[in-house]
PDB file of C-alpha atoms in Angstrom:
ATOM      1  CA  MET A  13      14.239  -0.814  44.765  1.00 39.00           C
ATOM      2  CA  LEU A  14      11.902  -0.541  42.146  1.00 43.00           C
ATOM      3  CA  GLY A  15       9.437   2.851  41.962  1.00 44.00           C
ATOM      4  CA  TYR A  16       6.487   2.783  40.045  1.00 47.00           C
ATOM      5  CA  GLY A  17       4.020   5.344  39.170  1.00 49.00           C
ATOM      6  CA  THR A  18       1.186   5.354  37.173  1.00 48.00           C
ATOM      7  CA  THR A  19       2.614   5.995  32.901  1.00 50.00           C
ATOM      8  CA  THR A  20       1.087   8.379  30.642  1.00 48.00           C
ATOM      9  CA  ASP A  21      -0.778   5.524  28.988  1.00 50.00           C
ATOM     10  CA  ASP A  22      -2.886   4.836  32.300  1.00 52.00           C
ATOM     11  CA  TYR A  23      -3.721   8.443  32.078  1.00 53.00           C
ATOM     12  CA  SER A  24      -4.569   8.016  28.027  1.00 54.00           C
ATOM     13  CA  ALA A  25      -6.815   5.255  29.050  1.00 55.00           C
ATOM     14  CA  THR A  26      -8.180   6.541  31.968  1.00 65.00           C
ATOM     15  CA  LEU A  27      -8.854  10.083  30.145  1.00 69.00           C
ATOM     16  CA  SER A  28     -10.252   8.671  27.318  1.00 72.00           C
ATOM     17  CA  GLU A  29     -12.597   6.331  28.897  1.00 73.00           C
ATOM     18  CA  ILE A  30     -13.954   9.397  30.564  1.00 72.00           C
ATOM     19  CA  LEU A  31     -14.486  11.283  27.342  1.00 74.00           C
ATOM     20  CA  ALA A  32     -16.095   8.767  25.702  1.00 77.00           C
ATOM     21  CA  PHE A  33     -18.442   7.855  28.838  1.00 75.00           C
ATOM     22  CA  ALA A  34     -19.081  11.628  28.884  1.00 75.00           C
ATOM     23  CA  SER A  35     -20.072  12.420  25.420  1.00 78.00           C
ATOM     24  CA  ILE A  36     -22.151   9.961  25.129  1.00 80.00           C
ATOM     25  CA  SER A  37     -24.065  10.984  29.238  1.00 76.00           C
ATOM     26  CA  LEU A  38     -24.335  14.231  27.335  1.00 76.00           C
ATOM     27  CA  PHE A  39     -25.823  13.184  24.622  1.00 80.00           C
ATOM     28  CA  LEU A  40     -27.843  10.430  26.733  1.00 78.00           C
ATOM     29  CA  THR A  41     -29.385  13.690  29.000  1.00 75.00           C
ATOM     30  CA  PHE A  42     -29.701  16.277  26.347  1.00 75.00           C
ATOM     31  CA  LEU A  43     -31.696  13.363  24.550  1.00 78.00           C
ATOM     32  CA  ILE A  44     -33.957  12.550  27.564  1.00 77.00           C
ATOM     33  CA  GLY A  45     -34.103  16.411  29.124  1.00 73.00           C
ATOM     34  CA  ALA A  46     -35.671  16.723  24.914  1.00 76.00           C
ATOM     35  CA  ILE A  47     -38.580  13.976  25.577  1.00 77.00           C
ATOM     36  CA  LEU A  48     -39.262  15.308  28.572  1.00 76.00           C
ATOM     37  CA  ARG A  49     -39.067  19.075  28.289  1.00 76.00           C
ATOM     38  CA  LEU A  50     -36.678  19.529  31.385  1.00 71.00           C
ATOM     39  CA  GLU A  51     -35.211  22.905  32.159  1.00 75.00           C
ATOM     40  CA  SER A  52     -31.669  23.642  30.883  1.00 75.00           C
ATOM     41  CA  GLU A  53     -31.398  23.783  35.573  1.00 75.00           C
ATOM     42  CA  ILE A  54     -32.243  19.656  35.288  1.00 76.00           C
ATOM     43  CA  ARG A  55     -29.949  19.140  32.625  1.00 72.00           C
ATOM     44  CA  ALA A  56     -27.198  19.645  33.535  1.00 75.00           C
ATOM     45  CA  ALA A  57     -27.930  18.768  36.879  1.00 78.00           C
ATOM     46  CA  LEU A  58     -28.841  15.406  35.780  1.00 76.00           C
ATOM     47  CA  ILE A  59     -25.061  16.109  32.885  1.00 76.00           C
ATOM     48  CA  LEU A  60     -22.644  16.810  35.998  1.00 79.00           C
ATOM     49  CA  ILE A  61     -24.981  13.402  38.535  1.00 81.00           C
ATOM     50  CA  SER A  62     -24.234  11.128  35.653  1.00 78.00           C
ATOM     51  CA  VAL A  63     -20.518  12.292  34.294  1.00 77.00           C
ATOM     52  CA  LEU A  64     -19.363  12.251  38.495  1.00 79.00           C
ATOM     53  CA  SER A  65     -20.724   8.729  38.511  1.00 79.00           C
ATOM     54  CA  GLY A  66     -19.059   7.467  34.960  1.00 76.00           C
ATOM     55  CA  VAL A  67     -15.569   8.866  36.080  1.00 76.00           C
ATOM     56  CA  LEU A  68     -15.666   7.326  39.430  1.00 78.00           C
ATOM     57  CA  SER A  69     -16.987   3.823  38.485  1.00 78.00           C
ATOM     58  CA  ILE A  70     -13.998   4.499  35.654  1.00 76.00           C
ATOM     59  CA  LEU A  71     -11.074   5.565  38.265  1.00 75.00           C
ATOM     60  CA  SER A  72     -12.127   3.062  40.859  1.00 75.00           C
ATOM     61  CA  SER A  73     -11.626   0.240  37.762  1.00 76.00           C
ATOM     62  CA  LYS A  74      -8.663   1.153  37.506  1.00 75.00           C
ATOM     63  CA  ARG A  75      -7.796   1.429  40.852  1.00 75.00           C
ATOM     64  CA  GLU A  76      -8.506  -1.826  41.608  1.00 76.00           C
ATOM     65  CA  GLU A  77      -6.835  -3.326  38.180  1.00 78.00           C
ATOM     66  CA  GLU A  78      -3.442  -2.108  39.706  1.00 78.00           C
ATOM     67  CA  THR A  79      -4.366  -3.279  42.882  1.00 77.00           C
ATOM     68  CA  ARG A  80      -5.554  -7.589  41.334  1.00 78.00           C
ATOM     69  CA  ARG A  81      -1.856  -6.414  38.748  1.00 80.00           C
ATOM     70  CA  ARG A  82       0.614  -5.356  42.326  1.00 77.00           C
ATOM     71  CA  MET A  83      -1.205  -8.582  43.953  1.00 77.00           C
ATOM     72  CA  GLU A  84      -0.253 -11.127  40.877  1.00 78.00           C
ATOM     73  CA  GLU A  85       3.150  -9.696  41.327  1.00 74.00           C
ATOM     74  CA  MET A  86       3.714 -10.823  44.578  1.00 70.00           C
ATOM     75  CA  HIS A  87       1.941 -13.396  43.741  1.00 71.00           C
ATOM     76  CA  LYS A  88       4.604 -15.320  41.040  1.00 73.00           C
ATOM     77  CA  TYR A  89       7.871 -13.800  43.320  1.00 65.00           C
ATOM     78  CA  GLY A  90       7.292 -15.558  46.321  1.00 64.00           C
ATOM     79  CA  GLY A  91       5.529 -12.773  48.649  1.00 62.00           C
ATOM     80  CA  SER A  92       8.812 -11.782  49.282  1.00 67.00           C
ATOM     81  CA  LEU A  93       8.328  -8.643  48.188  1.00 68.00           C
ATOM     82  CA  GLU A  94       6.737  -6.070  49.875  1.00 72.00           C
ATOM     83  CA  VAL A  95       4.615  -2.862  48.049  1.00 73.00           C
ATOM     84  CA  TYR A  96       4.386  -0.136  49.914  1.00 75.00           C
ATOM     85  CA  GLN A  97       3.057   3.623  48.924  1.00 79.00           C
ATOM     86  CA  LYS A  98       5.362   6.426  49.909  1.00 80.00           C
ATOM     87  CA  GLU A  99       4.646  10.044  49.352  1.00 79.00           C
ATOM     88  CA  GLY A 100       1.452   9.271  46.519  1.00 74.00           C
ATOM     89  CA  ILE A 101       4.271   6.329  44.052  1.00 77.00           C
ATOM     90  CA  TRP A 102       3.977   2.269  44.704  1.00 75.00           C
ATOM     91  CA  TYR A 103       7.251   0.958  45.594  1.00 76.00           C
ATOM     92  CA  VAL A 104       8.127  -2.541  46.103  1.00 74.00           C
ATOM     93  CA  ARG A 105      11.144  -4.160  47.210  1.00 74.00           C
ATOM     94  CA  LYS A 106      12.684  -6.932  48.434  1.00 72.00           C
ATOM     95  CA  ARG A 107      11.220  -8.485  52.270  1.00 69.00           C
ATOM     96  CA  ARG A 108      14.095  -8.026  54.436  1.00 63.00           C
ATOM     97  CA  PRO A 109      14.730 -11.502  56.685  1.00 59.00           C
TER      98      PRO A 109
END
């Protein structure tokens, strides 16, 4: 049985993407807030909403990428593999006859 989990590289790539998105959205939100002279509470809410939406978008794209990779791997082996998740870890094993 071969166990799959998220590697350190997966986390670091996701973390760097999240940090890049957060810094860009922070800059743009402050710029828009300064131009429109918004109150600090409204600016904070805009920052929170934009960062959270970006983080969710990045994480969902990573999940779709991982699912696509697993499906390609199963197709490569002619559907003779079974993919399942147990306690948050993905496993691949040969399908029993």
